[in-house]
Coordinates of C-alpha atoms and ligand atoms in Angstrom, one line a residue:
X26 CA -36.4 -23.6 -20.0
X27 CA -38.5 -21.3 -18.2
X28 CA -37.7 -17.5 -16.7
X29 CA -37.6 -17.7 -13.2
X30 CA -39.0 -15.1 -10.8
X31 CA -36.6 -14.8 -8.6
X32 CA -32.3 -15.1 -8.8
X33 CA -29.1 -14.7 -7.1
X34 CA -27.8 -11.0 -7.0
X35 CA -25.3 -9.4 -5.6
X36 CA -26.7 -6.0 -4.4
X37 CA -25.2 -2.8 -3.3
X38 CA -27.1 -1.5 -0.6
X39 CA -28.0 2.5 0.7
X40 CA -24.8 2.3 3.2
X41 CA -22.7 1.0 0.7
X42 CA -22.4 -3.0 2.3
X43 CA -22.3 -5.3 -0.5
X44 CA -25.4 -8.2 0.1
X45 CA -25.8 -11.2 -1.7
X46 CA -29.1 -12.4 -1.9
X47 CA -32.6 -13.6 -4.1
X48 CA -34.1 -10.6 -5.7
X49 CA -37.2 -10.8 -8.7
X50 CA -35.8 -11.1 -12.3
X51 CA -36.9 -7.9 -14.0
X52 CA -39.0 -7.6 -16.6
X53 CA -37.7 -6.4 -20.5
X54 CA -39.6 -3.3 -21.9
X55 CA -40.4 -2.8 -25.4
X56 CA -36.8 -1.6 -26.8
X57 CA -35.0 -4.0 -24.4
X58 CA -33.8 -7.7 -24.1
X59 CA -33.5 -10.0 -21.0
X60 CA -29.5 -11.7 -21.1
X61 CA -29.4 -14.5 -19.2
X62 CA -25.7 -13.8 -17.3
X63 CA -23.2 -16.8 -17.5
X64 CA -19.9 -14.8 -16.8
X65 CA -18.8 -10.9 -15.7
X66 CA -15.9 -9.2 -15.5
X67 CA -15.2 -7.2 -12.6
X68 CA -13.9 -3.8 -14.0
X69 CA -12.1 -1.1 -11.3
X70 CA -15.3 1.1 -12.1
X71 CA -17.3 -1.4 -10.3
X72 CA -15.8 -0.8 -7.3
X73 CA -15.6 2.9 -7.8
X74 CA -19.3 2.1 -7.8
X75 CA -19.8 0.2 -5.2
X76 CA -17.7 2.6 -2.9
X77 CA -19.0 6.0 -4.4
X78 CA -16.5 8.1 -4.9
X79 CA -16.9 9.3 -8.5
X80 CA -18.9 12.9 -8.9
X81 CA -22.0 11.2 -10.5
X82 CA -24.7 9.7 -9.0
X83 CA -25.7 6.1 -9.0
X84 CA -28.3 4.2 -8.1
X85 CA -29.1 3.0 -4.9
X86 CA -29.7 0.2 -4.3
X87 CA -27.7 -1.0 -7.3
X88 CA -26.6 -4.3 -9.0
X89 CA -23.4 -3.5 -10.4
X90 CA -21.3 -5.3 -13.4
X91 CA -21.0 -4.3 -17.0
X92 CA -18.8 -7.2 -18.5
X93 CA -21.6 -9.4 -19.2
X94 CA -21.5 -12.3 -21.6
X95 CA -24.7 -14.3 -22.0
X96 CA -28.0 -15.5 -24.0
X97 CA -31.1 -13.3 -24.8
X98 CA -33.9 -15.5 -23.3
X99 CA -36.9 -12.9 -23.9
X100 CA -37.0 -9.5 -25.8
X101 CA -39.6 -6.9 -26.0
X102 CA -42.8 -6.2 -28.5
X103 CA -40.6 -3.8 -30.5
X104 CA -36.9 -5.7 -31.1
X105 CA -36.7 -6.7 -34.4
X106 CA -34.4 -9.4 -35.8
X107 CA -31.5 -8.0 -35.0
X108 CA -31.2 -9.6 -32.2
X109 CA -33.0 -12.9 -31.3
X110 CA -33.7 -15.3 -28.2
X111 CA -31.0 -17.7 -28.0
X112 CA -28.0 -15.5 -29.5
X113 CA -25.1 -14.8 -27.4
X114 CA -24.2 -11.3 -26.4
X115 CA -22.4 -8.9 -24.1
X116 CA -24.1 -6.1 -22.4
X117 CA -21.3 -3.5 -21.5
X118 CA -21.2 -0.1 -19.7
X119 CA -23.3 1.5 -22.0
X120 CA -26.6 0.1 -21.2
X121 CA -29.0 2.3 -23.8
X122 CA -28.0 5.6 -25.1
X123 CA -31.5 8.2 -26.7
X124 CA -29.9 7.3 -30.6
X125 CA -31.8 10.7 -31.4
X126 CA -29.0 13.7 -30.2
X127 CA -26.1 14.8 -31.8
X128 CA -23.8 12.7 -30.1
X129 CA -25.8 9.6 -30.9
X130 CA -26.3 10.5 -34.8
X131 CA -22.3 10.9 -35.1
X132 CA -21.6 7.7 -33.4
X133 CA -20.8 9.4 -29.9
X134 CA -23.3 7.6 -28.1
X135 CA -20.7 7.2 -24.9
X136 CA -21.3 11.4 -24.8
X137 CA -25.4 11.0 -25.0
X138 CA -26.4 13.1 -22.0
X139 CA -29.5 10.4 -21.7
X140 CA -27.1 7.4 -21.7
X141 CA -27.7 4.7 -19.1
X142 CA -24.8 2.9 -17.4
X143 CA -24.7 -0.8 -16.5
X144 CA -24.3 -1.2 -12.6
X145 CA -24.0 2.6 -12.5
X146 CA -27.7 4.2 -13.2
X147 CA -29.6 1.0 -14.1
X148 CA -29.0 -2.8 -12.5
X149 CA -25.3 -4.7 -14.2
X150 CA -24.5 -7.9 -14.7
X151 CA -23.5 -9.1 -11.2
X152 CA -27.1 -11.0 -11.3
X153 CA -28.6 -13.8 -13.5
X154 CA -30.5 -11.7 -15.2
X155 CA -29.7 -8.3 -16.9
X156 CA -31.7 -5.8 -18.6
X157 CA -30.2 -4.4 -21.8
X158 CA -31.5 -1.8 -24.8
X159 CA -31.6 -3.9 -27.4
X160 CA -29.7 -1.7 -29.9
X161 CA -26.9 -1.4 -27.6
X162 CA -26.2 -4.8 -26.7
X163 CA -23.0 -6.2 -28.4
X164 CA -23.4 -9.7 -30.1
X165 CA -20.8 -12.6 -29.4
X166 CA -19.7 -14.8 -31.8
X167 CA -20.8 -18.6 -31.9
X168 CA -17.7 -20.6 -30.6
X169 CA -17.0 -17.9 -28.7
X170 CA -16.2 -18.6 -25.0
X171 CA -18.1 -16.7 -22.8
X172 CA -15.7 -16.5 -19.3
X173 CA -12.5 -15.0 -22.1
X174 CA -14.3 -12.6 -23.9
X175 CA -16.2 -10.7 -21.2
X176 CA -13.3 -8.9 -19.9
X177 CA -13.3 -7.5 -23.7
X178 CA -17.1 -5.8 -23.1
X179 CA -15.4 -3.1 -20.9
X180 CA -11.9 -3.2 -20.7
X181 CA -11.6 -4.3 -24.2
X182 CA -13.7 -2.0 -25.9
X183 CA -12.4 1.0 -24.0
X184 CA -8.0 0.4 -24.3
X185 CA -9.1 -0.1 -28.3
X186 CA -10.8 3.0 -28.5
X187 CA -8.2 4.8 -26.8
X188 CA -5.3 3.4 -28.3
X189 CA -7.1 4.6 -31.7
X190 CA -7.6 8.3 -30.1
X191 CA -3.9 8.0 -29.7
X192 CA -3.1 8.2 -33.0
X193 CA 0.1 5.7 -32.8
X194 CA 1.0 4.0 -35.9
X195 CA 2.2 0.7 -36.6
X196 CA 6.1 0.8 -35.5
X197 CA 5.7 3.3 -33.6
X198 CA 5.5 3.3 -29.0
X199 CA 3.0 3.3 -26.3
X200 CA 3.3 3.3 -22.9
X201 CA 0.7 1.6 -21.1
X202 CA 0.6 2.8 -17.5
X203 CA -1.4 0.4 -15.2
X204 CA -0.1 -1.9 -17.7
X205 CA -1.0 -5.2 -15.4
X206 CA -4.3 -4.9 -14.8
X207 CA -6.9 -5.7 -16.5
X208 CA -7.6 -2.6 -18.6
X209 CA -3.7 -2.4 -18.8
X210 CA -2.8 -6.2 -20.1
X211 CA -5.4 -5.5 -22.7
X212 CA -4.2 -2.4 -24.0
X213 CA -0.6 -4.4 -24.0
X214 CA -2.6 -7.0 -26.4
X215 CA -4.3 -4.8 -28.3
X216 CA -1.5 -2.4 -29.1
X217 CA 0.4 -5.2 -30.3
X218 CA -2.3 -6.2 -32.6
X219 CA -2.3 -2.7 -33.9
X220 CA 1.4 -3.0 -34.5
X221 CA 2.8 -0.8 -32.1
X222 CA 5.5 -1.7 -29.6
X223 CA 5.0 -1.8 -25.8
X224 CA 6.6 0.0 -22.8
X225 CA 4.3 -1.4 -19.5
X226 CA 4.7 0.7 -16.6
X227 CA 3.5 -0.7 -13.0
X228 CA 4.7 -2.2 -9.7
X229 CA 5.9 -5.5 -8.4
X230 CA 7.4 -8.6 -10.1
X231 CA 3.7 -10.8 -10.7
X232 CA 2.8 -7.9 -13.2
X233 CA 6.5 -7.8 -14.6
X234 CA 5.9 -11.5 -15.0
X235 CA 2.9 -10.8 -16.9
X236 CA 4.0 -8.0 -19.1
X237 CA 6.4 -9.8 -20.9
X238 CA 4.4 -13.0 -21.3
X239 CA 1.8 -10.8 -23.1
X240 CA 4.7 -9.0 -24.8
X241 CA 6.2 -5.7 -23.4
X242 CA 9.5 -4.3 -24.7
X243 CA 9.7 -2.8 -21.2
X244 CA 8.8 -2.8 -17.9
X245 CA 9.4 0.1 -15.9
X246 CA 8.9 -0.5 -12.2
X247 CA 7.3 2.6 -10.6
X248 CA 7.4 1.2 -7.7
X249 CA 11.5 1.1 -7.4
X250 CA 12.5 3.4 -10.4
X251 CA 14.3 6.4 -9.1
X252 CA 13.9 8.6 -12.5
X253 CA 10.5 7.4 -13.9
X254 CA 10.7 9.7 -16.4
X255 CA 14.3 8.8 -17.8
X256 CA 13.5 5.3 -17.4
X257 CA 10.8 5.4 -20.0
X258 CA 12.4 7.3 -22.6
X259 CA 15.3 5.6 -22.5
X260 CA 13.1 2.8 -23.1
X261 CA 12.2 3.9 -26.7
X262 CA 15.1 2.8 -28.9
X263 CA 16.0 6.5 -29.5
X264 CA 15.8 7.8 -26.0
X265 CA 13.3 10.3 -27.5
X266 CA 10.1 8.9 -25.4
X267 CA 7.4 6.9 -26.1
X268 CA 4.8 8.5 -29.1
X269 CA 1.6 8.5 -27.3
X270 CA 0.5 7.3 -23.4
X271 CA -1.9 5.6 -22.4
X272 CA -3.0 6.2 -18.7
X273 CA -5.0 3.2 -17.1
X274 CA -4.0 3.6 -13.4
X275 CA -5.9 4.5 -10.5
X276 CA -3.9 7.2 -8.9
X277 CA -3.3 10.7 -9.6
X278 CA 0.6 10.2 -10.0
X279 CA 0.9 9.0 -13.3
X280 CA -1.5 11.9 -15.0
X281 CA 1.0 14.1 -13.2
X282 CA 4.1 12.3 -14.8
X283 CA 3.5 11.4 -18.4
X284 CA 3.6 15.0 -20.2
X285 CA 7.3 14.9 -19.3
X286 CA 8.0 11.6 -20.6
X287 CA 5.9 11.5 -23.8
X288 CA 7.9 12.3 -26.9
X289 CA 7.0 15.8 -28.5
X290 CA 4.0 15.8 -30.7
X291 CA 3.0 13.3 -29.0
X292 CA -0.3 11.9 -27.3
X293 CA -1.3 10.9 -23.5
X294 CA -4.8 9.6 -23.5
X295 CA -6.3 9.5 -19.8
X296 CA -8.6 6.6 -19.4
X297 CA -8.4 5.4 -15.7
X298 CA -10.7 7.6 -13.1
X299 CA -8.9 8.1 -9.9
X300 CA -11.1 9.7 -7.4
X301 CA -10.6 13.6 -6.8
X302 CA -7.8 13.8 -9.2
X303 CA -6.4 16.4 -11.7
X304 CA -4.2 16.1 -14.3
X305 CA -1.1 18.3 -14.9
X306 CA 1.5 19.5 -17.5
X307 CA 3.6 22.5 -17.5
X308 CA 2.2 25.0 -20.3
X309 CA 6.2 25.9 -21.9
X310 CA 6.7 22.5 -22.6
X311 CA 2.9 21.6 -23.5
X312 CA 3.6 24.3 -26.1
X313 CA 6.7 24.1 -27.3
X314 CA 6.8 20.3 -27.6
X315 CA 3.2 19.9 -29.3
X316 CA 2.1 18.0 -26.4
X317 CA -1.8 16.6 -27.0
X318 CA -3.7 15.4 -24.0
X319 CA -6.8 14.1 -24.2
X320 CA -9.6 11.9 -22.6
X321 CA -11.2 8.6 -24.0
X322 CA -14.6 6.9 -22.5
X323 CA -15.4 3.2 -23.4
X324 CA -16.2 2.9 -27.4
X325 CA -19.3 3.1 -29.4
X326 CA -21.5 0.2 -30.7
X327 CA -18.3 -0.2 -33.9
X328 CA -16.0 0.0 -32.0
X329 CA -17.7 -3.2 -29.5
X330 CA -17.5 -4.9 -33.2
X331 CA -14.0 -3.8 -34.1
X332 CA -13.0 -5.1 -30.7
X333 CA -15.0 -7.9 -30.7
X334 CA -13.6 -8.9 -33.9
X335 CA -10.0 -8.7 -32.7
X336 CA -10.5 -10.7 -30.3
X337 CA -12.8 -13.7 -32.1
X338 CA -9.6 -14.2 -34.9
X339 CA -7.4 -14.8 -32.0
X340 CA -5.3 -11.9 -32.0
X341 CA -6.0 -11.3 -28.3
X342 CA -4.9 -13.7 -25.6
X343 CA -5.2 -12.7 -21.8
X344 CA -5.2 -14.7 -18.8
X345 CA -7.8 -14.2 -16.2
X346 CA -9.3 -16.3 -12.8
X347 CA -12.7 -17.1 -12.4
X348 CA -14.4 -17.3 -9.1
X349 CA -18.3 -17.4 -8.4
X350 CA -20.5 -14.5 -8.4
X351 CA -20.9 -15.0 -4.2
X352 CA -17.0 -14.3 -4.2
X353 CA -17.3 -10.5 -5.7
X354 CA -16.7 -8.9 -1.9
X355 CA -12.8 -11.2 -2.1
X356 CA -12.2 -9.6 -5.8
X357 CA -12.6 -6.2 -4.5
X358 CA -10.7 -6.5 -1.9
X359 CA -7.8 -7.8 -3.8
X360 CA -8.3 -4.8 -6.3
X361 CA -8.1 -2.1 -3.8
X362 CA -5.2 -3.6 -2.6
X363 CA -3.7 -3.7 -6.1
X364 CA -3.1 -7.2 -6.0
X365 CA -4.9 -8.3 -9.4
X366 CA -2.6 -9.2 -12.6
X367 CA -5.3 -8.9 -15.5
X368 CA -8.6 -9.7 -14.5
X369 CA -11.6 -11.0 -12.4
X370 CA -14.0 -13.0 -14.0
X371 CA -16.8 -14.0 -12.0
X372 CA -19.0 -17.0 -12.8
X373 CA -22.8 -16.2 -12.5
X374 CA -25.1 -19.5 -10.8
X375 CA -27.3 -21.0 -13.2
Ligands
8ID3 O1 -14.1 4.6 -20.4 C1 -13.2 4.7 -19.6 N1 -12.4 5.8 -19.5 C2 -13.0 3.6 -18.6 C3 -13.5 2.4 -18.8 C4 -13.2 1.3 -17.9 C5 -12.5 1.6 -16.8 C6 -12.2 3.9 -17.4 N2 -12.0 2.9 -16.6 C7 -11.2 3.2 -15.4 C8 -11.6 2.4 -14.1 O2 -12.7 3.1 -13.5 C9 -10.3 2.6 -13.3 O3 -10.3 3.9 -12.7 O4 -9.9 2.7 -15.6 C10 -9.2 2.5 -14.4 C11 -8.5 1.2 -14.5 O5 -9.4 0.1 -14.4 P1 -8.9 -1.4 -14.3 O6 -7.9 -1.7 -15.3 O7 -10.1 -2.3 -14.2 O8 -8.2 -1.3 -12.9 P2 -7.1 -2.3 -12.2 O9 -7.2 -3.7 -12.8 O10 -7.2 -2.1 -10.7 O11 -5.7 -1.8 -12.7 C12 -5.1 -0.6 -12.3 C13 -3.6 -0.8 -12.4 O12 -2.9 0.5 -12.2 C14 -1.7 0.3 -11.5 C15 -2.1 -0.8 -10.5 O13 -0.9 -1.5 -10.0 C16 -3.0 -1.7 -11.3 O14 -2.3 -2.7 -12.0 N3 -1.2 1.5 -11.0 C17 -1.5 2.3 -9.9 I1 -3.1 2.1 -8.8 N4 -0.7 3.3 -9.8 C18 0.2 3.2 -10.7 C19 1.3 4.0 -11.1 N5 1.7 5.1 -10.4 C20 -0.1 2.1 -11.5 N6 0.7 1.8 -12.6 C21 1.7 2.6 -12.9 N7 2.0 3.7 -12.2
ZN4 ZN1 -15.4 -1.1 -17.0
ZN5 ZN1 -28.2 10.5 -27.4

């Protein structure tokens, strides 16, 4: 089957209006690959995106989207055999990184001050076909199903890498706030996977429902608990507070919250991006109670295998809705509203 010239995007424009529409199908240079799109996920950073409000500058116009899951159909003069027309892969936030600094020799590649972001600083996955460094692209198993596993290429990759910069062991608890949506319910699988036991903190009764069908311990409601803080801890089975945090919300709350809930010596890894906001812990107790807080951005290319692999022997299971690609304006709207249990999956026209 032939490339096309032209395909179905969805672009977002100078004024920030989101337009679907036929735009050319771009062209792989010599280090990249052409992935035809089947599926996408639709992460929270695509709307931070799409409405701006992060301190880093995009591109304009710009195709957003880094869950992609799809099939190479061309690759430049210089890709070897490590990746092939034909294969299945994912093309994730981390587009192409300069694999020649510091950061990229030590496996750091997220920190490469050259990196190039999917549906941030070069065109996503929100379009039949994506663009994609060739060494950065992560490669799906055969038997795989493509719509399941894209969630995994952002919001996958990213709760595993933080939830190993925790430094939790096996028995021991995490709170996962934002725990029902979709970086949240997979942290919840993942963490179980890992062996460690689940507190989910967020609002409303759908995303109760779904934190103890993927397997909380808890749920604390933040929406109607009066003592956040005591409600955790005394969700941990010796009142002591949960041994590391992991912060996937979108508001500046819950940064502000967790060093008074975390047990001592332990860990709150911030991972969601709220707009404008600042996280806060009192020094005395920082201090005194050994408190470590710490920041964690997506994974490197292991730790897209190590995820990857996780979820291909089973051990992750997490509902999502599909809805086509011309449907992304409805799926933001939902998620600024707060209304999404787990995640978006949008289905790209062939
Ligand atoms: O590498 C990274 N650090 C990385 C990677 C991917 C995504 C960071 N992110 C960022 C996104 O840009 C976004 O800011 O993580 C954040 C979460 O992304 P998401 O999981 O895709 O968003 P969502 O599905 O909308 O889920 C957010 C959840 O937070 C809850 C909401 O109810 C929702 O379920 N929430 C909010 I908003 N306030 C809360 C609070 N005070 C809260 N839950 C508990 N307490
Ligand atoms: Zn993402
Ligand atoms: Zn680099």
């Amino acid at each position: 089957m032939g490339i096309p010239e032209k395909q179905w995007a969805q672009v977002i424009e100078p004024d920030n209006s989101l337009v679907y529409k036929q735009i050319p199908v771009p062209k792989p240079g010599p280090d990249e690959v052409l992935v035809n799109i089947k599926y996408s996920g639709v992460c929270h950073t695509d709307l931070h995106a799409r409405n701006g409000d992060w301190p880093l500058d995009r591109k304009l116009p710009l195709i957003g989207g880094h869950e992609g899951a799809g099939v190479v159909v061309a690759k430049g003069s210089l890709v070897g055999d490590e990746v092939n027309v034909g294969e299945n892969v994912g093309v994730k936030w981390l587009n192409g990184s300069c694999l020649a600094c510091e950061f990229c020799q030590k496996g750091d590649e997220p920190l490469c001050a050259h990196a190039e972001l999917s549906g941030y600083t070069v065109d996503g996955t929100f379009q039949q076909y994506c663009v994609a460094k060739a060494a950065h692209v992560s490669k799906i198993p055969k038997g795989v199903a493509l719509d399941a596993v894209a969630p995994i290429l952002c919001a996958g990759i990213t709760v595993y890498k933080g939830l190993k910069e925790s430094g939790a062991r096996p028995g021991q608890s995490v709170a996962i706030v934002g725990a029902g949506g979709g970086l949240g319910a997979l942290a919840q699988q993942y963490a179980k996977a890992m062996g460690l036991r689940v507190i989910a903190i967020d609002g409303g009764d759908e995303k109760k429902a779904l934190c103890e069908q993927l397997g909380a311990e808890a749920y604390v409601d933040f929406t109607k608990s009066k003592d956040l803080v005591h409600d955790v801890q005394a969700a941990t089975s010796d009142g002591l507070g949960p041994h590391a945090v992991i912060l996937v919300a979108v508001s500046e709350l819950p940064f502000q919250q967790a060093a008074s809930y975390v047990r001592s010596r332990g860990t709150i890894v911030a991972i969601g991006l709220p707009a404008n906001a600042y996280l806060k812990a009192p020094v005395f107790g920082t201090v005194v109670r050994m408190i470590n807080i710490k920041g964690s951005y997506v994974g490197n290319r292991q730790d897209g295998v190590e995820a990857l692999d996780f979820y291909a022997r089973g051990l992750i299971k997490c509902p999502f809705k599909t809805v086509p690609l011309s449907d992304l304006p409805k799926v933001y709207e939902l998620m600024e509203q707060g209304k999404i249990a787990g995640r978006y999956v949008v289905e790209i026209p062939q």
